[in-house]
Short mmCIF file of C-alpha atoms and ligand atoms in Angstrom, two decimals:
data_model
loop_
_atom_site.label_atom_id
_atom_site.label_comp_id
_atom_site.label_asym_id
_atom_site.label_seq_id
_atom_site.Cartn_x
_atom_site.Cartn_y
_atom_site.Cartn_z
CA MET A 1 -84.27 -222.11 -153.37
CA PRO A 2 -80.98 -220.79 -154.58
CA THR A 3 -79.81 -217.04 -153.45
CA GLN A 4 -77.90 -215.57 -156.12
CA SER A 5 -78.58 -215.55 -159.27
CA LEU A 6 -76.71 -216.92 -162.99
CA VAL A 7 -75.55 -215.34 -166.03
CA PHE A 8 -75.05 -217.90 -168.40
CA LEU A 9 -72.55 -216.28 -171.00
CA GLY A 10 -71.74 -218.59 -174.47
CA ALA A 11 -71.54 -217.35 -178.15
CA PRO A 12 -74.27 -218.60 -180.93
CA ALA A 13 -75.40 -221.85 -180.60
CA SER A 14 -73.22 -222.40 -177.44
CA GLY A 15 -75.80 -224.20 -175.49
CA LYS A 16 -76.43 -222.06 -172.55
CA GLY A 17 -80.22 -221.90 -173.52
CA THR A 18 -80.13 -225.33 -173.07
CA GLN A 19 -78.64 -225.99 -170.82
CA GLY A 20 -79.23 -222.88 -168.52
CA ARG A 21 -83.03 -223.38 -168.37
CA ARG A 22 -81.95 -226.97 -167.46
CA LEU A 23 -79.72 -226.09 -164.38
CA ALA A 24 -82.97 -223.93 -163.76
CA GLU A 25 -84.93 -226.79 -163.60
CA PHE A 26 -82.86 -228.49 -161.31
CA GLY A 27 -82.05 -226.02 -159.21
CA GLY A 28 -85.18 -224.57 -159.09
CA PHE A 29 -83.80 -220.84 -160.33
CA SER A 30 -86.34 -218.74 -162.19
CA TYR A 31 -85.03 -218.19 -166.08
CA LEU A 32 -84.96 -215.71 -168.93
CA SER A 33 -84.31 -215.98 -172.09
CA THR A 34 -84.94 -212.34 -174.21
CA GLY A 35 -84.41 -213.61 -176.77
CA GLY A 36 -88.12 -214.96 -175.29
CA LEU A 37 -88.79 -211.33 -174.22
CA LEU A 38 -88.10 -210.29 -177.99
CA ARG A 39 -90.13 -213.03 -179.37
CA THR A 40 -93.31 -212.23 -177.17
CA ALA A 41 -92.72 -208.80 -178.48
CA LEU A 42 -92.76 -209.34 -181.37
CA ARG A 43 -95.50 -211.93 -181.85
CA GLU A 44 -97.86 -209.44 -179.89
CA GLY A 45 -96.41 -205.90 -181.87
CA THR A 46 -95.60 -204.21 -178.42
CA ALA A 47 -93.86 -200.93 -179.13
CA LEU A 48 -90.23 -202.67 -178.29
CA GLY A 49 -90.78 -205.14 -180.08
CA LYS A 50 -91.35 -202.64 -183.54
CA GLU A 51 -88.53 -201.04 -181.74
CA ALA A 52 -86.30 -204.33 -181.59
CA ARG A 53 -87.74 -205.19 -185.13
CA PRO A 54 -85.00 -204.15 -187.54
CA PHE A 55 -82.12 -205.84 -185.41
CA LEU A 56 -83.48 -208.43 -184.91
CA ASP A 57 -84.12 -208.88 -188.39
CA ARG A 58 -80.40 -208.28 -189.20
CA GLY A 59 -79.02 -210.40 -187.25
CA GLU A 60 -77.65 -207.63 -184.86
CA TYR A 61 -78.90 -207.10 -181.06
CA VAL A 62 -80.46 -204.86 -180.16
CA PRO A 63 -79.71 -201.70 -177.72
CA ASP A 64 -79.48 -201.30 -174.80
CA GLU A 65 -81.81 -198.53 -174.20
CA VAL A 66 -84.03 -200.57 -175.44
CA MET A 67 -83.19 -204.05 -173.85
CA LEU A 68 -82.46 -202.47 -170.18
CA PRO A 69 -85.73 -201.36 -168.29
CA MET A 70 -87.95 -204.39 -170.06
CA VAL A 71 -84.81 -206.72 -168.39
CA ILE A 72 -84.89 -204.88 -164.54
CA GLU A 73 -88.65 -205.07 -165.07
CA TRP A 74 -88.84 -208.32 -164.98
CA LEU A 75 -85.94 -208.64 -162.27
CA GLY A 76 -88.27 -206.35 -160.03
CA ALA A 77 -91.31 -208.23 -160.19
CA LEU A 78 -88.65 -211.80 -159.38
CA LYS A 79 -88.44 -213.39 -156.40
CA GLY A 80 -85.26 -214.82 -155.30
CA ALA A 81 -82.55 -216.32 -157.89
CA ALA A 82 -82.65 -215.81 -161.81
CA ILE A 83 -80.20 -217.89 -164.46
CA LEU A 84 -79.96 -215.24 -167.22
CA ASP A 85 -80.05 -216.57 -170.73
CA GLY A 86 -79.16 -213.50 -174.05
CA PHE A 87 -78.26 -210.72 -171.20
CA PRO A 88 -76.43 -209.14 -170.09
CA ARG A 89 -74.20 -208.69 -173.53
CA THR A 90 -72.77 -205.08 -172.93
CA LEU A 91 -70.11 -204.26 -170.43
CA ALA A 92 -72.34 -201.32 -169.76
CA GLN A 93 -75.48 -204.30 -169.26
CA ALA A 94 -72.78 -205.80 -166.56
CA GLU A 95 -72.39 -202.71 -165.00
CA ALA A 96 -76.08 -201.75 -164.97
CA LEU A 97 -77.07 -205.36 -163.92
CA ASP A 98 -74.98 -204.98 -160.80
CA THR A 99 -75.90 -201.41 -160.25
CA ALA A 100 -80.02 -202.81 -160.19
CA TYR A 101 -78.69 -206.25 -158.17
CA LEU A 102 -77.15 -203.38 -155.53
CA GLU A 103 -80.03 -200.96 -155.62
CA MET A 104 -82.09 -204.49 -154.80
CA GLY A 105 -79.80 -205.14 -152.06
CA HIS A 106 -79.25 -209.13 -153.47
CA PRO A 107 -75.90 -211.28 -154.36
CA LEU A 108 -73.80 -209.33 -157.41
CA PRO A 109 -74.36 -212.25 -159.53
CA HIS A 110 -71.81 -215.10 -160.98
CA SER A 111 -71.33 -215.57 -164.11
CA VAL A 112 -70.68 -219.75 -166.72
CA PHE A 113 -69.16 -218.69 -169.79
CA LEU A 114 -69.76 -222.31 -171.70
CA ASP A 115 -66.07 -221.88 -174.01
CA VAL A 116 -66.66 -223.57 -177.76
CA PRO A 117 -64.13 -222.73 -180.25
CA ASP A 118 -65.88 -221.39 -183.68
CA GLU A 119 -65.00 -223.51 -185.84
CA GLU A 120 -67.40 -226.28 -183.57
CA LEU A 121 -69.91 -223.18 -182.58
CA ARG A 122 -70.11 -223.01 -187.10
CA ARG A 123 -70.15 -227.20 -187.69
CA ARG A 124 -73.21 -227.24 -185.03
CA VAL A 125 -74.75 -224.34 -186.84
CA THR A 126 -74.55 -225.98 -190.78
CA GLY A 127 -74.19 -228.64 -190.00
CA ARG A 128 -72.14 -229.15 -193.40
CA LEU A 129 -68.92 -227.21 -195.00
CA GLU A 130 -67.91 -227.35 -198.05
CA CYS A 131 -64.16 -226.61 -199.98
CA VAL A 132 -63.65 -223.97 -201.22
CA SER A 133 -61.64 -224.99 -204.02
CA CYS A 134 -63.34 -227.92 -205.13
CA HIS A 135 -67.09 -227.51 -203.49
CA TRP A 136 -66.89 -231.03 -202.02
CA VAL A 137 -69.70 -230.66 -199.43
CA THR A 138 -69.31 -232.58 -195.92
CA SER A 139 -71.36 -232.48 -193.55
CA ARG A 140 -70.54 -232.97 -189.35
CA GLY A 141 -66.66 -233.51 -189.28
CA ALA A 142 -63.06 -232.47 -188.05
CA PHE A 143 -62.48 -231.95 -190.97
CA GLU A 144 -60.22 -228.62 -191.95
CA VAL A 145 -58.71 -228.84 -194.89
CA CYS A 146 -60.55 -230.66 -198.54
CA SER A 147 -59.84 -233.95 -197.96
CA LYS A 148 -60.55 -233.90 -202.10
CA CYS A 149 -58.61 -231.86 -203.33
CA GLY A 150 -56.71 -230.14 -199.97
CA GLY A 151 -58.35 -227.02 -200.52
CA LYS A 152 -59.67 -224.53 -197.46
CA MET A 153 -63.44 -226.19 -195.91
CA ALA A 154 -65.56 -223.39 -195.40
CA PRO A 155 -69.45 -222.93 -194.59
CA ARG A 156 -71.56 -223.44 -196.93
CA ALA A 157 -72.70 -219.33 -196.95
CA ASP A 158 -76.48 -218.99 -197.26
CA ASP A 159 -78.50 -216.90 -195.17
CA GLU A 160 -79.00 -219.24 -191.87
CA VAL A 161 -74.65 -218.67 -191.85
CA VAL A 162 -75.11 -215.16 -192.99
CA ARG A 163 -76.47 -214.77 -189.95
CA PHE A 164 -75.01 -216.34 -187.36
CA GLU A 165 -71.65 -215.35 -188.69
CA ASN A 166 -73.17 -211.88 -188.19
CA ARG A 167 -74.10 -212.52 -183.88
CA LEU A 168 -71.36 -214.18 -183.59
CA ASN A 169 -68.81 -211.48 -185.02
CA GLU A 170 -72.13 -209.27 -182.97
CA PHE A 171 -70.71 -211.71 -180.17
CA GLU A 172 -66.71 -212.09 -180.10
CA ARG A 173 -67.36 -208.51 -180.12
CA LEU A 174 -69.37 -207.25 -177.75
CA THR A 175 -70.16 -210.11 -174.99
CA PHE A 176 -66.64 -211.83 -174.71
CA PRO A 177 -65.03 -208.37 -172.41
CA LEU A 178 -68.03 -209.32 -170.26
CA VAL A 179 -65.90 -212.73 -169.33
CA ARG A 180 -62.90 -211.06 -168.47
CA PHE A 181 -65.30 -208.05 -166.26
CA TYR A 182 -66.49 -211.69 -164.15
CA GLU A 183 -63.53 -213.30 -164.23
CA GLU A 184 -61.67 -209.28 -162.49
CA ARG A 185 -63.98 -210.21 -160.36
CA GLY A 186 -63.88 -212.91 -158.69
CA ARG A 187 -67.59 -213.67 -160.44
CA LEU A 188 -66.93 -216.34 -163.81
CA THR A 189 -67.03 -220.50 -163.68
CA LEU A 190 -65.59 -221.66 -167.09
CA ILE A 191 -67.21 -224.68 -168.47
CA GLU A 192 -65.73 -226.05 -171.59
CA ALA A 193 -68.87 -226.90 -173.44
CA LEU A 194 -67.35 -230.20 -176.26
CA GLY A 195 -69.20 -232.87 -174.12
CA SER A 196 -72.32 -234.43 -174.22
CA PRO A 197 -75.61 -232.09 -172.92
CA GLU A 198 -75.23 -235.20 -170.14
CA ASP A 199 -72.44 -234.17 -169.47
CA ILE A 200 -71.87 -230.42 -169.17
CA HIS A 201 -75.25 -230.55 -167.16
CA THR A 202 -73.78 -232.47 -164.94
CA GLU A 203 -69.84 -230.17 -164.53
CA LEU A 204 -72.57 -227.15 -164.38
CA ARG A 205 -74.55 -229.11 -160.92
CA LEU A 206 -70.66 -230.09 -159.57
CA LYS A 207 -69.17 -226.55 -160.55
CA ILE A 208 -72.29 -224.09 -159.65
CA LEU A 209 -74.56 -225.65 -157.28
CA LEU A 210 -72.44 -227.06 -154.62
ZN1 ZN B 1 -61.61 -229.25 -202.37
#
């Protein structure tokens, strides 16, 4: 039974949900997805769900005063270590999380950053890129430049892409500073998460569980 909890950090579409769940199952961690908690709250129409809905509808993160009490309550009821996906998302949340662990007398959490370049994230989300000049569309591939006219390739501007870009901006602004926060405290492992899900899982096991 692991004793130190893990915070999974990664941009949207970095694969942290899939990898976090899989490592939790393999290593005997409890697993917290704040996305899952929020979806349940929305479905059941709880007070939290009502507060959170406008932020989620805009593709924004739910603010600390809504998220913090819910997560702290979940952690307090927990036996053993957990993998946290989607929390903390801000420096304030990371500090509050450390405080909560100290108060519970548990080891402070370690963090794992799944590092994926933005263009790869966009390719995963959109699955296709469109030339801004001639509107030629290509499926998944590593094209930065249009092979027809040499124009710039960009994700198609549909609703899904707009929501993704909002979440990516929020990640870079609010969550990316956490990478430095944990690094400065000697509690960060960086994983270059570009390989197959199988390879990334293996690397996580080697770097985190041994
Ligand atoms: Zn073109």
